[in-house]
mmCIF file of C-alpha atoms in Angstrom:
data_model
loop_
_atom_site.group_PDB
_atom_site.id
_atom_site.type_symbol
_atom_site.label_atom_id
_atom_site.label_comp_id
_atom_site.label_asym_id
_atom_site.label_seq_id
_atom_site.Cartn_x
_atom_site.Cartn_y
_atom_site.Cartn_z
ATOM 1 C CA UNK A 702 90.732 104.385 120.080
ATOM 2 C CA UNK A 703 92.415 103.855 123.424
ATOM 3 C CA UNK A 704 92.073 106.558 126.057
ATOM 4 C CA UNK A 705 94.850 108.884 127.201
ATOM 5 C CA UNK A 706 94.153 107.685 130.753
ATOM 6 C CA UNK A 707 94.899 104.074 129.796
ATOM 7 C CA UNK A 708 98.167 105.026 128.134
ATOM 8 C CA UNK A 709 99.134 107.174 131.121
ATOM 9 C CA UNK A 710 98.514 104.192 133.380
ATOM 10 C CA UNK A 711 100.971 102.130 131.324
ATOM 11 C CA UNK A 712 103.510 104.983 131.382
ATOM 12 C CA UNK A 713 103.264 105.213 135.169
ATOM 13 C CA UNK A 714 103.521 101.442 135.480
ATOM 14 C CA UNK A 715 106.854 101.530 133.641
ATOM 15 C CA UNK A 716 108.240 103.737 136.418
ATOM 16 C CA UNK A 717 106.523 101.783 139.211
ATOM 17 C CA UNK A 718 106.545 98.144 138.177
ATOM 18 C CA UNK A 719 105.914 96.538 141.558
ATOM 19 C CA UNK A 720 103.020 94.960 143.442
ATOM 20 C CA UNK A 721 102.870 97.693 146.078
ATOM 21 C CA UNK A 722 102.216 100.385 143.467
ATOM 22 C CA UNK A 723 99.698 98.199 141.648
ATOM 23 C CA UNK A 724 97.745 97.531 144.835
ATOM 24 C CA UNK A 725 97.744 101.230 145.678
ATOM 25 C CA UNK A 726 96.441 101.988 142.162
ATOM 26 C CA UNK A 727 93.861 99.215 141.950
ATOM 27 C CA UNK A 728 91.102 101.596 140.849
ATOM 28 C CA UNK A 729 93.282 102.959 138.048
ATOM 29 C CA UNK A 730 94.024 99.409 136.906
ATOM 30 C CA UNK A 731 90.316 98.571 136.870
ATOM 31 C CA UNK A 732 89.665 101.646 134.708
ATOM 32 C CA UNK A 733 92.570 100.662 132.440
ATOM 33 C CA UNK A 734 91.160 97.146 132.061
ATOM 34 C CA UNK A 735 87.753 98.572 131.163
ATOM 35 C CA UNK A 736 89.336 100.823 128.507
ATOM 36 C CA UNK A 737 91.344 97.861 127.211
ATOM 37 C CA UNK A 738 88.195 95.776 126.798
ATOM 38 C CA UNK A 739 86.273 98.638 125.165
ATOM 39 C CA UNK A 740 89.179 99.038 122.752
ATOM 40 C CA UNK A 741 88.988 95.349 121.820
ATOM 41 C CA UNK A 742 85.211 95.572 121.370
ATOM 42 C CA UNK A 743 85.591 98.445 118.902
ATOM 43 C CA UNK A 744 88.193 96.493 116.944
ATOM 44 C CA UNK A 745 85.984 93.394 116.817
ATOM 45 C CA UNK A 746 83.140 95.520 115.479
ATOM 46 C CA UNK A 747 85.351 96.615 112.597
ATOM 47 C CA UNK A 748 87.080 93.292 111.876
ATOM 48 C CA UNK A 749 84.214 90.808 112.062
ATOM 49 C CA UNK A 750 82.446 92.087 108.913
ATOM 50 C CA UNK A 751 85.764 91.832 107.047
ATOM 51 C CA UNK A 752 86.674 88.320 108.233
ATOM 52 C CA UNK A 753 83.709 86.089 109.064
ATOM 53 C CA UNK A 754 85.963 83.529 110.798
ATOM 54 C CA UNK A 755 86.317 86.036 113.666
ATOM 55 C CA UNK A 756 82.561 86.031 114.330
ATOM 56 C CA UNK A 757 82.775 83.580 117.303
ATOM 57 C CA UNK A 758 85.336 85.739 119.109
ATOM 58 C CA UNK A 759 84.458 87.525 122.328
ATOM 59 C CA UNK A 760 86.541 90.104 124.169
ATOM 60 C CA UNK A 761 87.882 87.432 126.538
ATOM 61 C CA UNK A 762 89.352 85.509 123.570
ATOM 62 C CA UNK A 763 91.494 88.484 122.530
ATOM 63 C CA UNK A 764 93.082 89.661 125.778
ATOM 64 C CA UNK A 765 96.396 89.083 127.526
ATOM 65 C CA UNK A 766 96.949 89.042 131.271
ATOM 66 C CA UNK A 767 98.924 91.971 132.641
ATOM 67 C CA UNK A 768 100.951 89.639 134.879
ATOM 68 C CA UNK A 769 104.289 88.488 133.467
ATOM 69 C CA UNK A 770 105.540 84.916 133.700
ATOM 70 C CA UNK A 771 108.800 85.526 135.580
ATOM 71 C CA UNK A 772 109.643 81.919 136.464
ATOM 72 C CA UNK A 773 112.474 81.647 133.929
ATOM 73 C CA UNK A 774 113.244 85.328 133.424
ATOM 74 C CA UNK A 775 116.079 87.409 134.870
ATOM 75 C CA UNK A 776 113.721 90.380 134.752
ATOM 76 C CA UNK A 777 111.464 89.949 137.779
ATOM 77 C CA UNK A 778 109.201 92.900 136.992
ATOM 78 C CA UNK A 779 105.747 91.486 137.743
ATOM 79 C CA UNK A 780 103.702 93.358 135.124
ATOM 80 C CA UNK A 781 103.648 93.884 131.378
ATOM 81 C CA UNK A 782 103.974 97.509 130.341
ATOM 82 C CA UNK A 783 102.623 96.959 126.845
ATOM 83 C CA UNK A 784 99.139 96.298 125.505
ATOM 84 C CA UNK A 785 98.478 93.408 123.142
ATOM 85 C CA UNK A 786 95.336 92.295 121.313
ATOM 86 C CA UNK A 787 95.074 88.973 119.447
ATOM 87 C CA UNK A 788 92.318 88.012 116.999
ATOM 88 C CA UNK A 789 92.490 84.300 116.152
ATOM 89 C CA UNK A 790 90.742 82.788 113.135
ATOM 90 C CA UNK A 791 90.016 79.655 115.166
ATOM 91 C CA UNK A 792 89.611 80.266 118.899
ATOM 92 C CA UNK A 793 89.606 76.505 119.562
ATOM 93 C CA UNK A 794 93.060 75.972 118.083
ATOM 94 C CA UNK A 795 96.070 76.866 120.235
ATOM 95 C CA UNK A 796 98.123 78.431 117.447
ATOM 96 C CA UNK A 797 95.615 79.494 114.846
ATOM 97 C CA UNK A 798 96.474 82.203 112.291
ATOM 98 C CA UNK A 799 95.324 85.646 113.276
ATOM 99 C CA UNK A 800 95.830 89.383 113.622
ATOM 100 C CA UNK A 801 97.816 91.150 116.346
ATOM 101 C CA UNK A 802 97.962 94.734 117.627
ATOM 102 C CA UNK A 803 100.728 95.844 119.973
ATOM 103 C CA UNK A 804 101.077 99.100 121.886
ATOM 104 C CA UNK A 805 104.425 99.761 123.548
ATOM 105 C CA UNK A 806 106.259 103.017 123.955
ATOM 106 C CA UNK A 807 108.762 103.160 121.101
ATOM 107 C CA UNK A 808 107.723 99.790 119.675
ATOM 108 C CA UNK A 809 104.112 99.774 118.485
ATOM 109 C CA UNK A 810 103.096 97.619 115.538
ATOM 110 C CA UNK A 811 100.437 95.478 113.889
ATOM 111 C CA UNK A 812 101.154 91.936 112.742
ATOM 112 C CA UNK A 813 99.658 88.605 111.817
ATOM 113 C CA UNK A 814 100.159 85.046 110.651
ATOM 114 C CA UNK A 815 101.367 82.077 112.715
ATOM 115 C CA UNK A 816 104.216 82.478 115.215
ATOM 116 C CA UNK A 817 106.352 79.499 116.292
ATOM 117 C CA UNK A 818 104.014 76.650 115.277
ATOM 118 C CA UNK A 819 104.483 73.286 116.959
ATOM 119 C CA UNK A 820 106.603 70.774 114.971
ATOM 120 C CA UNK A 821 103.571 68.939 113.589
ATOM 121 C CA UNK A 822 101.927 72.250 112.648
ATOM 122 C CA UNK A 823 105.111 73.500 111.026
ATOM 123 C CA UNK A 824 105.260 70.372 108.886
ATOM 124 C CA UNK A 825 101.649 70.858 107.791
ATOM 125 C CA UNK A 826 102.377 74.436 106.721
ATOM 126 C CA UNK A 827 105.508 73.391 104.859
ATOM 127 C CA UNK A 828 103.589 70.618 103.084
ATOM 128 C CA UNK A 829 100.999 73.151 101.969
ATOM 129 C CA UNK A 830 103.765 75.395 100.645
ATOM 130 C CA UNK A 831 105.483 72.455 98.955
ATOM 131 C CA UNK A 832 102.402 71.655 96.875
ATOM 132 C CA UNK A 833 100.735 75.078 96.633
ATOM 133 C CA UNK A 834 103.606 77.567 96.734
ATOM 134 C CA UNK A 835 102.082 79.462 93.812
ATOM 135 C CA UNK A 836 99.184 80.408 96.098
ATOM 136 C CA UNK A 837 101.509 81.771 98.773
ATOM 137 C CA UNK A 838 103.622 83.648 96.248
ATOM 138 C CA UNK A 839 100.503 85.287 94.831
ATOM 139 C CA UNK A 840 99.476 86.356 98.346
ATOM 140 C CA UNK A 841 102.774 87.965 99.344
ATOM 141 C CA UNK A 842 103.168 89.593 95.927
ATOM 142 C CA UNK A 843 99.696 91.083 96.020
ATOM 143 C CA UNK A 844 99.786 94.877 95.750
ATOM 144 C CA UNK A 845 97.720 95.469 98.895
ATOM 145 C CA UNK A 846 99.763 93.031 100.976
ATOM 146 C CA UNK A 847 103.054 94.543 99.836
ATOM 147 C CA UNK A 848 101.897 98.113 100.467
ATOM 148 C CA UNK A 849 100.965 97.317 104.070
ATOM 149 C CA UNK A 850 103.435 94.606 105.118
ATOM 150 C CA UNK A 851 106.035 94.200 102.344
ATOM 151 C CA UNK A 852 107.006 90.557 103.034
ATOM 152 C CA UNK A 853 107.074 87.677 105.484
ATOM 153 C CA UNK A 854 109.663 87.824 108.258
ATOM 154 C CA UNK A 855 112.870 86.637 106.594
ATOM 155 C CA UNK A 856 115.237 87.447 109.479
ATOM 156 C CA UNK A 857 118.114 85.068 110.236
ATOM 157 C CA UNK A 858 116.574 84.040 113.568
ATOM 158 C CA UNK A 859 113.405 82.978 111.759
ATOM 159 C CA UNK A 860 115.074 80.908 109.081
ATOM 160 C CA UNK A 861 116.928 77.616 108.758
ATOM 161 C CA UNK A 862 120.275 77.746 106.998
ATOM 162 C CA UNK A 863 119.515 74.566 105.090
ATOM 163 C CA UNK A 864 116.415 72.918 103.689
ATOM 164 C CA UNK A 865 114.228 71.345 106.385
ATOM 165 C CA UNK A 866 114.297 67.572 106.699
ATOM 166 C CA UNK A 867 112.315 65.733 104.010
ATOM 167 C CA UNK A 868 112.133 68.790 101.738
ATOM 168 C CA UNK A 869 114.011 69.303 98.466
ATOM 169 C CA UNK A 870 116.725 71.969 98.727
ATOM 170 C CA UNK A 871 116.037 72.829 95.073
ATOM 171 C CA UNK A 872 112.331 73.428 95.585
ATOM 172 C CA UNK A 873 111.275 76.743 93.957
ATOM 173 C CA UNK A 874 109.816 77.925 97.292
ATOM 174 C CA UNK A 875 112.762 76.793 99.428
ATOM 175 C CA UNK A 876 113.122 80.236 101.057
ATOM 176 C CA UNK A 877 109.552 79.949 102.342
ATOM 177 C CA UNK A 878 110.097 76.337 103.407
ATOM 178 C CA UNK A 879 113.070 77.380 105.557
ATOM 179 C CA UNK A 880 110.931 79.700 107.681
ATOM 180 C CA UNK A 881 110.205 78.762 111.310
ATOM 181 C CA UNK A 882 107.311 81.215 111.714
ATOM 182 C CA UNK A 883 105.029 82.695 109.098
ATOM 183 C CA UNK A 884 104.458 86.237 110.274
ATOM 184 C CA UNK A 885 104.716 89.777 109.051
ATOM 185 C CA UNK A 886 104.486 93.123 110.842
ATOM 186 C CA UNK A 887 104.192 96.832 110.253
ATOM 187 C CA UNK A 888 105.364 99.581 112.643
ATOM 188 C CA UNK A 889 102.820 102.215 113.575
ATOM 189 C CA UNK A 890 103.068 105.521 115.410
ATOM 190 C CA UNK A 891 101.859 105.042 118.977
ATOM 191 C CA UNK A 892 100.055 108.397 118.812
ATOM 192 C CA UNK A 893 97.620 106.821 116.339
ATOM 193 C CA UNK A 894 96.085 104.717 119.115
ATOM 194 C CA UNK A 895 94.259 107.751 120.522
ATOM 195 C CA UNK A 896 92.704 108.772 117.180
ATOM 196 C CA UNK A 897 88.933 108.353 117.065
ATOM 197 C CA UNK A 898 89.152 106.471 113.746
ATOM 198 C CA UNK A 899 91.945 104.134 114.860
ATOM 199 C CA UNK A 900 89.852 100.952 114.935
ATOM 200 C CA UNK A 901 88.455 101.525 111.461
ATOM 201 C CA UNK A 902 91.850 102.441 110.018
ATOM 202 C CA UNK A 903 93.794 99.574 111.566
ATOM 203 C CA UNK A 904 91.112 97.042 110.571
ATOM 204 C CA UNK A 905 91.579 98.052 106.933
ATOM 205 C CA UNK A 906 95.338 97.558 107.315
ATOM 206 C CA UNK A 907 95.068 94.219 109.084
ATOM 207 C CA UNK A 908 92.613 92.733 106.621
ATOM 208 C CA UNK A 909 95.404 92.741 104.032
ATOM 209 C CA UNK A 910 96.609 89.696 106.013
ATOM 210 C CA UNK A 911 93.415 87.701 105.520
ATOM 211 C CA UNK A 912 94.625 85.788 102.413
ATOM 212 C CA UNK A 913 97.810 84.795 104.277
ATOM 213 C CA UNK A 914 95.840 83.704 107.344
ATOM 214 C CA UNK A 915 93.396 81.771 105.163
ATOM 215 C CA UNK A 916 96.275 79.946 103.486
ATOM 216 C CA UNK A 917 97.835 79.034 106.852
ATOM 217 C CA UNK A 918 94.465 78.033 108.290
ATOM 218 C CA UNK A 919 93.893 75.767 105.285
ATOM 219 C CA UNK A 920 97.244 74.090 105.934
ATOM 220 C CA UNK A 921 96.659 73.553 109.649
ATOM 221 C CA UNK A 922 93.138 72.228 109.198
ATOM 222 C CA UNK A 923 94.150 69.767 106.481
ATOM 223 C CA UNK A 924 94.740 67.156 109.209
ATOM 224 C CA UNK A 925 91.305 67.572 110.758
#
């Protein structure tokens, strides 16, 4: 679970997103960071027995900085007002498949897969789908996967209008081959984050993504 104090800190930060307030509330931020790390530790304890590839992960591998990158943004608010946790199946790979937990007022969710792979990585994933699409179809049609996540992100912004270069437009898995990212997500009630059994419950939900992550990991490591 995450503490009420940590969530209140984020709520107050929304109304006071500036360096002066942050400096004046340094102690509160330090307490928030401690709660954040304890939250990650509890999630790792639940997830590692379910996915052995996460065993090398430490808390530091799963965190995000609270500072925003505002160099190219019109919004110059210096701090993030959400909480994210990322569990990568290969901490040494920049864009490894993994599991994600997001807390944000009005927009909390769990997710996983590979988001915006580099061009060479995208080609590796598409090649894996081209030759082993039956495996992917079995994964996304699995009863447990469908009950938790329904399907991969098929939104217009995540999909090419035509077949990608060097791939047959008549391929039986062409709708998968058109995807730019291979992710899926599930909305959750933000009140659940404060439940004492949250880590255990969310780990059981996230592990439904393990077959998908394993498939994507297999594709990306085929070049190694």
